[in-house]
Short mmCIF file of C-alpha atoms and ligand atoms in Angstrom, two decimals:
data_model
loop_
_atom_site.label_atom_id
_atom_site.label_comp_id
_atom_site.label_asym_id
_atom_site.label_seq_id
_atom_site.Cartn_x
_atom_site.Cartn_y
_atom_site.Cartn_z
CA LYS A 292 11.67 8.22 -22.44
CA THR A 293 9.14 7.23 -21.06
CA ILE A 294 5.24 8.07 -22.48
CA VAL A 295 2.84 9.81 -19.67
CA LEU A 296 -0.76 9.38 -20.59
CA LYS A 297 -3.59 11.06 -18.48
CA LEU A 298 -6.72 9.18 -18.89
CA ASP A 299 -9.75 9.61 -17.38
CA PRO A 300 -10.86 6.18 -15.09
CA GLU A 301 -14.87 7.58 -16.29
CA ASP A 302 -14.89 7.50 -19.79
CA LYS A 303 -17.14 4.93 -20.71
CA ASP A 304 -14.88 3.58 -24.30
CA LEU A 305 -11.59 2.57 -22.31
CA SER A 306 -11.30 -0.42 -23.31
CA SER A 307 -10.30 0.42 -26.96
CA HIS A 308 -9.05 3.42 -26.27
CA PRO A 309 -5.63 3.66 -28.27
CA GLY A 310 -3.75 4.35 -24.56
CA ILE A 311 -5.21 0.77 -23.13
CA ILE A 312 -4.01 -0.68 -26.18
CA LYS A 313 -1.19 0.61 -26.73
CA GLY A 314 -0.27 0.01 -22.68
CA GLY A 315 -1.38 -3.73 -23.24
CA LYS A 316 0.55 -4.01 -25.88
CA ILE A 317 3.81 -2.98 -23.85
CA LEU A 318 3.23 -4.99 -21.24
CA ARG A 319 2.76 -7.95 -23.19
CA GLU A 320 5.82 -7.41 -25.03
CA GLY A 321 8.00 -7.79 -21.51
CA GLY A 322 8.42 -3.56 -20.97
CA LEU A 323 7.03 -1.44 -18.03
CA VAL A 324 3.64 0.50 -17.54
CA ALA A 325 2.46 2.00 -14.12
CA PHE A 326 -1.03 2.76 -13.69
CA PRO A 327 -3.49 3.77 -11.11
CA THR A 328 -5.23 1.28 -9.12
CA GLU A 329 -8.28 1.76 -6.30
CA THR A 330 -5.39 1.91 -3.78
CA VAL A 331 -2.65 3.27 -5.26
CA TYR A 332 -0.47 3.21 -8.27
CA GLY A 333 1.02 0.02 -9.53
CA LEU A 334 3.81 -0.81 -11.73
CA GLY A 335 3.12 -3.37 -13.60
CA ALA A 336 4.98 -6.05 -15.88
CA ASN A 337 3.90 -9.89 -18.31
CA GLY A 338 3.54 -11.53 -14.72
CA LEU A 339 4.85 -14.89 -16.92
CA ASP A 340 8.27 -12.95 -18.27
CA PRO A 341 10.80 -13.17 -16.45
CA LYS A 342 12.48 -10.73 -17.62
CA ALA A 343 9.85 -8.76 -17.38
CA VAL A 344 9.11 -8.98 -13.56
CA LYS A 345 13.12 -8.84 -13.40
CA LYS A 346 13.13 -5.54 -15.13
CA ILE A 347 10.63 -4.14 -12.10
CA TYR A 348 13.27 -4.95 -8.69
CA GLN A 349 15.73 -3.36 -11.33
CA ALA A 350 13.07 0.16 -11.91
CA LYS A 351 12.58 0.01 -8.02
CA GLY A 352 15.51 -1.26 -6.71
CA ARG A 353 13.68 -3.69 -5.29
CA PRO A 354 15.13 -6.67 -2.98
CA SER A 355 14.67 -9.44 -5.63
CA ASP A 356 13.16 -11.87 -2.16
CA ASN A 357 10.21 -9.40 -1.39
CA PRO A 358 7.74 -11.02 -4.07
CA LEU A 359 5.35 -9.58 -6.43
CA ILE A 360 1.59 -9.91 -6.46
CA LEU A 361 0.55 -10.73 -9.55
CA HIS A 362 -3.57 -8.63 -11.47
CA ILE A 363 -6.11 -10.37 -13.08
CA ALA A 364 -8.73 -8.74 -15.18
CA ASP A 365 -11.38 -12.21 -15.68
CA LEU A 366 -11.60 -15.26 -12.73
CA SER A 367 -11.43 -17.37 -14.67
CA ASP A 368 -7.74 -15.85 -14.96
CA LEU A 369 -7.39 -17.40 -10.91
CA GLU A 370 -6.98 -21.14 -11.89
CA GLU A 371 -4.78 -20.53 -14.34
CA LEU A 372 -2.20 -19.49 -11.67
CA VAL A 373 -3.22 -21.40 -8.49
CA THR A 374 -3.99 -25.23 -7.36
CA VAL A 375 -6.77 -24.80 -5.19
CA VAL A 376 -8.65 -22.41 -3.52
CA PRO A 377 -10.11 -22.72 -0.39
CA LYS A 378 -13.86 -22.50 0.64
CA LYS A 379 -13.09 -19.38 3.02
CA ALA A 380 -11.00 -17.77 0.31
CA LYS A 381 -13.59 -18.02 -2.45
CA VAL A 382 -16.30 -16.76 -0.07
CA LEU A 383 -13.88 -13.10 0.47
CA ILE A 384 -13.82 -13.18 -3.29
CA GLU A 385 -17.63 -13.63 -3.90
CA LYS A 386 -17.08 -10.42 -1.84
CA PHE A 387 -14.81 -8.49 -2.37
CA TRP A 388 -13.33 -9.25 -5.96
CA PRO A 389 -13.29 -6.79 -7.84
CA GLY A 390 -11.24 -4.85 -5.29
CA PRO A 391 -8.39 -3.97 -2.59
CA LEU A 392 -7.95 -7.46 -1.15
CA THR A 393 -5.22 -9.96 -1.73
CA LEU A 394 -5.27 -13.27 -1.67
CA VAL A 395 -1.45 -15.25 -1.30
CA LEU A 396 -1.87 -19.33 -2.48
CA LYS A 397 -0.38 -22.46 -3.52
CA LYS A 398 0.96 -21.42 -7.18
CA LYS A 399 1.71 -23.85 -9.74
CA ASN A 400 4.14 -24.48 -11.39
CA HIS A 401 5.11 -21.55 -14.71
CA VAL A 402 4.20 -19.22 -12.50
CA PRO A 403 7.94 -17.97 -12.89
CA ASP A 404 10.16 -17.38 -9.16
CA GLU A 405 11.24 -13.87 -9.56
CA VAL A 406 7.27 -13.19 -9.48
CA THR A 407 7.20 -15.64 -6.08
CA GLY A 408 10.74 -14.84 -4.46
CA GLY A 409 11.36 -18.46 -5.16
CA LEU A 410 8.77 -19.22 -2.06
CA ASN A 411 5.52 -21.90 -3.80
CA THR A 412 3.01 -19.41 -2.55
CA VAL A 413 1.85 -16.92 -5.29
CA ALA A 414 -0.23 -13.80 -4.56
CA VAL A 415 -2.75 -13.13 -6.23
CA ARG A 416 -5.32 -9.24 -6.62
CA MET A 417 -8.08 -8.49 -9.43
CA PRO A 418 -8.61 -5.15 -8.65
CA SER A 419 -11.78 -2.52 -9.38
CA HIS A 420 -9.92 0.46 -10.66
CA PRO A 421 -11.81 1.01 -14.22
CA ILE A 422 -8.00 1.57 -16.04
CA ALA A 423 -6.01 -1.21 -14.10
CA ARG A 424 -8.83 -3.97 -15.45
CA GLU A 425 -9.27 -2.71 -19.26
CA LEU A 426 -5.12 -2.32 -18.79
CA ILE A 427 -5.03 -5.86 -17.48
CA ALA A 428 -7.50 -7.15 -20.10
CA ALA A 429 -5.58 -5.67 -23.01
CA ALA A 430 -2.26 -7.08 -21.80
CA ASN A 431 -4.04 -10.71 -21.69
CA VAL A 432 -1.61 -11.68 -18.80
CA PRO A 433 -1.62 -11.63 -15.74
CA VAL A 434 0.78 -8.45 -14.29
CA ALA A 435 2.36 -8.64 -11.85
CA ALA A 436 2.72 -5.33 -10.19
CA PRO A 437 4.36 -3.35 -7.12
CA SER A 438 3.22 -0.02 -5.35
CA ALA A 439 4.98 1.90 -8.58
CA ASN A 440 7.39 3.42 -6.30
CA LEU A 441 11.37 3.79 -5.41
CA SER A 442 12.09 1.22 -2.82
CA GLY A 443 11.63 2.12 0.25
CA ARG A 444 9.57 5.15 -0.32
CA PRO A 445 6.44 6.45 -0.15
CA SER A 446 3.38 4.94 -2.49
CA PRO A 447 2.47 6.97 -4.72
CA THR A 448 -1.33 8.04 -4.62
CA LEU A 449 -1.08 10.22 -8.29
CA ALA A 450 0.57 9.63 -10.85
CA GLU A 451 3.28 13.17 -9.64
CA HIS A 452 4.28 10.87 -6.81
CA VAL A 453 4.94 8.21 -10.13
CA ILE A 454 6.63 10.04 -12.16
CA HIS A 455 9.14 11.64 -9.92
CA ASP A 456 10.02 8.24 -9.09
CA LEU A 457 10.07 6.49 -12.23
CA ASN A 458 10.14 8.48 -15.11
CA GLY A 459 13.06 7.33 -17.29
CA ARG A 460 13.03 4.08 -15.87
CA VAL A 461 9.88 3.35 -17.38
CA GLU A 462 8.16 3.09 -21.14
CA MET A 463 5.19 4.30 -20.05
CA ILE A 464 3.03 6.02 -17.07
CA ILE A 465 -0.94 6.38 -16.46
CA ASP A 466 -2.26 8.87 -14.88
CA GLY A 467 -5.18 8.47 -13.80
CA GLY A 468 -6.19 10.87 -11.49
CA SER A 469 -6.13 10.10 -7.52
CA CYS A 470 -6.40 6.32 -6.08
CA HIS A 471 -10.15 6.14 -4.44
CA THR A 472 -8.17 4.65 -1.76
CA GLY A 473 -4.68 5.47 -0.86
CA ILE A 474 -3.09 2.39 1.11
CA GLU A 475 -2.43 -0.47 -0.87
CA SER A 476 -4.82 -4.23 -0.69
CA THR A 477 -5.25 -6.45 2.44
CA VAL A 478 -2.82 -9.24 1.91
CA LEU A 479 -4.62 -12.46 3.51
CA ASP A 480 -2.48 -15.86 3.26
CA PHE A 481 -4.31 -18.68 2.34
CA SER A 482 -1.28 -21.60 2.05
CA GLU A 483 -1.62 -22.85 5.46
CA ASP A 484 -4.20 -24.38 7.23
CA LYS A 485 -5.45 -21.11 9.13
CA PRO A 486 -5.33 -18.21 7.05
CA ILE A 487 -2.95 -15.64 8.29
CA LEU A 488 -3.35 -11.76 7.89
CA LEU A 489 -0.17 -10.46 6.03
CA ARG A 490 -0.78 -6.55 5.41
CA PRO A 491 -3.85 -4.79 6.90
CA GLY A 492 -5.49 -2.66 3.89
CA SER A 493 -8.37 -1.26 3.29
CA ILE A 494 -11.23 -4.01 4.09
CA SER A 495 -10.82 -4.31 7.51
CA LEU A 496 -9.34 -6.97 9.83
CA GLU A 497 -12.82 -7.27 11.33
CA ALA A 498 -15.05 -7.17 8.47
CA ILE A 499 -12.89 -10.04 7.03
CA GLU A 500 -13.70 -12.18 10.85
CA ASP A 501 -16.91 -11.65 10.03
CA LEU A 502 -17.27 -13.91 6.93
CA ILE A 503 -15.08 -16.28 7.79
CA GLY A 504 -14.54 -16.89 11.41
CA PRO A 505 -10.52 -15.33 13.10
CA LEU A 506 -7.59 -15.05 11.24
CA LYS A 507 -3.87 -15.35 12.28
CA LEU A 508 -2.73 -12.47 12.76
CA ASP A 509 1.55 -12.12 11.64
CA ALA A 510 4.46 -10.38 13.70
CA GLY A 511 5.01 -7.34 11.86
CA ILE A 512 1.41 -6.00 11.95
CA ALA A 513 0.59 -3.15 14.47
CA THR A 514 -1.36 -4.64 17.16
CA LYS A 515 -1.89 -3.83 20.74
CA GLU A 516 1.32 -4.87 21.37
CA VAL A 517 4.56 -3.70 19.00
CA GLN A 518 6.49 -7.18 17.31
CA HIS A 519 9.74 -7.16 16.30
CA LYS A 520 9.50 -10.98 15.65
CA LYS A 521 10.10 -11.85 11.65
CA PRO A 522 6.74 -11.41 9.68
CA LYS A 523 6.70 -13.95 6.98
CA SER A 524 5.66 -11.73 4.18
CA PRO A 525 9.29 -10.77 2.82
CA GLY A 526 8.00 -7.40 2.37
CA MET A 527 7.27 -6.36 5.61
CA LYS A 528 10.84 -6.76 6.91
CA TYR A 529 12.51 -3.84 4.68
CA ARG A 530 12.32 -0.19 5.87
CA HIS A 531 8.98 1.32 4.10
CA TYR A 532 7.18 4.89 3.03
CA SER A 533 9.96 6.94 4.50
CA PRO A 534 10.14 10.43 4.04
CA GLU A 535 13.25 11.75 4.57
CA ALA A 536 12.71 13.23 7.90
CA GLU A 537 12.07 10.41 10.94
CA LEU A 538 9.30 9.77 12.51
CA LEU A 539 7.81 9.45 15.91
CA ILE A 540 4.17 8.18 16.94
CA VAL A 541 2.64 8.72 20.31
CA GLU A 542 -0.09 6.25 20.21
CA GLY A 543 -2.32 6.46 23.83
CA GLU A 544 -5.31 7.79 24.69
CA SER A 545 -5.94 10.98 22.41
CA GLU A 546 -5.73 13.53 25.53
CA ARG A 547 -2.80 12.10 26.74
CA VAL A 548 -0.98 11.68 23.33
CA LYS A 549 -1.80 15.30 22.94
CA GLU A 550 -0.55 16.03 26.01
CA LYS A 551 3.15 14.79 25.36
CA LEU A 552 3.55 16.20 21.76
CA ILE A 553 2.92 19.87 23.30
CA GLU A 554 5.56 18.88 25.47
CA LEU A 555 7.44 16.99 22.74
CA ILE A 556 6.97 20.28 20.50
CA LYS A 557 8.06 22.84 23.45
CA ASN A 558 11.31 20.78 24.56
CA SER A 559 12.32 19.95 20.76
CA GLN A 560 15.90 21.31 19.44
CA LYS A 561 14.89 20.06 15.79
CA LYS A 562 13.36 21.31 13.40
CA LEU A 563 9.60 19.83 13.82
CA GLY A 564 6.60 19.17 11.75
CA LEU A 565 3.20 17.81 12.98
CA LEU A 566 0.93 14.86 11.45
CA ALA A 567 -2.19 15.25 13.59
CA THR A 568 -6.07 14.90 13.01
CA ARG A 569 -8.02 17.33 12.28
CA GLU A 570 -9.84 17.65 15.64
CA LEU A 571 -6.03 17.20 17.26
CA VAL A 572 -4.43 20.11 15.46
CA GLU A 573 -7.67 21.99 15.50
CA SER A 574 -6.89 22.46 19.71
CA LEU A 575 -3.42 22.68 20.24
CA ASP A 576 -2.33 26.61 21.61
CA THR A 577 -1.36 29.35 19.22
CA ASP A 578 1.41 29.96 21.64
CA LEU A 579 2.88 27.03 21.14
CA PRO A 580 6.79 27.10 19.35
CA PRO A 581 6.14 27.44 14.86
CA ILE A 582 6.44 24.03 13.26
CA THR A 583 5.20 22.98 10.19
CA VAL A 584 1.60 21.04 10.97
CA LYS A 585 0.13 18.89 8.41
CA VAL A 586 -3.66 17.58 8.52
CA LEU A 587 -3.90 13.62 8.30
CA GLY A 588 -7.75 14.42 7.90
CA SER A 589 -11.23 13.60 10.64
CA ARG A 590 -11.19 10.99 13.46
CA GLU A 591 -14.49 10.66 11.59
CA LYS A 592 -13.74 10.18 8.19
CA LEU A 593 -10.45 7.31 8.57
CA GLU A 594 -11.01 6.85 4.81
CA GLU A 595 -9.64 11.07 4.12
CA ILE A 596 -6.37 9.54 6.56
CA GLY A 597 -6.17 6.55 4.00
CA ILE A 598 -6.15 8.40 0.97
CA ASN A 599 -3.75 11.76 2.75
CA LEU A 600 -1.64 9.72 4.10
CA PHE A 601 1.15 8.68 1.82
CA LYS A 602 0.92 12.13 -0.05
CA LEU A 603 2.15 13.95 3.40
CA LEU A 604 4.72 11.24 4.10
CA ARG A 605 5.89 12.77 0.59
CA GLU A 606 5.09 16.62 0.55
CA PHE A 607 6.61 16.33 4.12
CA ASP A 608 10.01 15.63 2.30
CA GLU A 609 9.84 19.32 0.81
CA THR A 610 9.86 20.73 3.79
CA GLU A 611 12.86 21.52 6.00
CA VAL A 612 11.61 19.58 9.06
CA ASP A 613 14.12 16.58 10.55
CA LEU A 614 11.34 15.00 12.51
CA ILE A 615 7.55 14.12 11.79
CA LEU A 616 5.57 13.36 15.23
CA VAL A 617 2.81 11.68 14.64
CA GLU A 618 -0.91 11.69 16.49
CA GLY A 619 -1.81 7.17 16.13
CA LEU A 620 -4.39 6.63 15.65
CA PRO A 621 -6.51 3.45 17.18
CA LEU A 622 -6.34 0.48 16.12
CA HIS A 623 -10.15 -0.43 14.19
CA GLY A 624 -11.17 -0.41 10.89
CA LEU A 625 -9.32 1.43 8.51
CA GLY A 626 -6.73 3.05 11.40
CA LEU A 627 -5.01 -0.42 11.60
CA ALA A 628 -3.85 0.15 7.86
CA VAL A 629 -3.26 3.25 8.85
CA MET A 630 -0.77 2.64 12.12
CA ASN A 631 1.20 -0.18 10.55
CA ARG A 632 1.76 2.18 7.81
CA LEU A 633 3.07 4.46 9.95
CA ARG A 634 5.02 2.54 11.86
CA LYS A 635 6.80 0.72 9.17
CA ALA A 636 7.66 4.32 8.80
CA ALA A 637 8.57 5.24 11.41
CA GLY A 638 10.71 2.41 11.35
CA TYR A 639 8.42 1.59 15.01
CA GLN A 640 9.72 4.67 17.12
CA ILE A 641 6.85 4.71 19.55
CA ILE A 642 6.44 6.73 22.62
CA ARG A 643 3.31 4.98 24.78
CA VAL A 644 1.84 7.03 27.05
O1 TXA B 945 -2.73 -2.18 -3.56
C1 TXA B 945 -1.76 -3.09 -3.83
O2 TXA B 945 -2.07 -4.54 -3.00
C2 TXA B 945 -0.88 -2.83 -4.52
C3 TXA B 945 -1.65 -2.49 -6.01
C4 TXA B 945 0.04 -1.23 -6.21
O3 TXA B 945 -2.42 -3.86 -6.61
N1 TXA B 945 0.01 -3.45 -5.06
C5 TXA B 945 1.27 -4.04 -3.61
O4 TXA B 945 2.17 -4.64 -4.07
O5 TXA B 945 0.94 -2.93 -2.77
P1 TXA B 945 3.32 -4.34 -3.50
O6 TXA B 945 4.11 -5.09 -3.59
O7 TXA B 945 4.06 -2.95 -3.12
O8 TXA B 945 3.09 -5.46 -1.72
C6 TXA B 945 3.02 -6.59 -2.08
C7 TXA B 945 3.10 -7.56 -0.89
C8 TXA B 945 3.99 -7.93 -0.31
O9 TXA B 945 4.35 -6.90 1.10
C9 TXA B 945 4.78 -8.97 -0.32
O10 TXA B 945 6.22 -9.24 0.61
C10 TXA B 945 3.79 -9.02 -0.15
O11 TXA B 945 2.70 -8.38 -0.59
N2 TXA B 945 3.75 -10.80 -1.45
C11 TXA B 945 4.14 -10.99 -2.04
N3 TXA B 945 3.73 -12.30 -2.60
C12 TXA B 945 4.17 -12.88 -1.49
C13 TXA B 945 3.83 -13.92 -1.34
N4 TXA B 945 3.62 -15.25 -1.64
N5 TXA B 945 4.31 -15.09 -0.08
C14 TXA B 945 3.38 -14.06 1.42
N6 TXA B 945 3.56 -12.70 0.75
C15 TXA B 945 3.42 -11.86 -0.42
MG1 MG B 946 4.91 -1.76 -1.32
#
């Protein structure tokens, strides 16, 4: 049976909390514990124990060639896992750790193939969420953790989402309330000459380039061109984040996007949903056919959109909707990360206007 435990991230005595100590012990001894991070909930296992790591793939139904991130609580744990940390990576660590930034580096031999999908690199991140940090410290091992959802489903930003997907499949779920950013970490590959952005996140491309200069963008990332090339990060090739309904994104200048969405709403035979900004929703005429509308948040507050995104995609599963129309957003700052997730959820069904 799964133990569900509520913890207050603000609790000053987390490190000695019996729940944290118990969670740490379960992890160290090869069990699975789901826990909140500042991005999304993670499904943790002892990252140095191949058997424990295999359980993650089983619990999620995840393809085993899709490698996992090792989470550490202390900077000194990094050198145990990787052979070199390039200078530019050090600059980013200095600035952004602990926080939502994952670095792919050359791995040391003892990092199991089960974590890396057989690659010679390993992804490492030091989360900032107090519960994540104390749990990893209590486990006293690097914690392998993908997002705590069934493979292919939207990532969990609330414990309810984890319980929905994984209850009965894991030893423990720690409920620490809502995650802060709602979008998974930025993933950067430093294992080759030039750093490559494998997955955009809340630490933006612009913020990183300001510090270390230009990045290469991996295929599969939402750039101005839609790309269908084979992505380098194995995780980027699978259908992802998907609710049961289909998604169709309309991208372009915002007035034209609105006109196109209205045209689609007027002419569609399907049961429609609309996922759009508050600005767009509030400007719609009231005489449109009835559809299920979910408000992403304000264009002026992309953080709000980040926090709501996966939750709203899941909420559409509680409705009868069979096609969700989505307002495309500009690709700067957090917008790049949001659109990357939406484009994948849509299987790249996009109308450009
Ligand atoms: O915010 C996050 O990163 C969350 C929380 C729980 O920390 N975790 C997360 O894990 O999103 P996951 O497994 O859903 O995504 C990890 C991504 C995948 O796209 C995977 O392919 C990529 O990182 N990845 C992991 N190891 C890699 C490696 N050695 N080389 C290239 N890509 C790697
Ligand atoms: Mg995931």
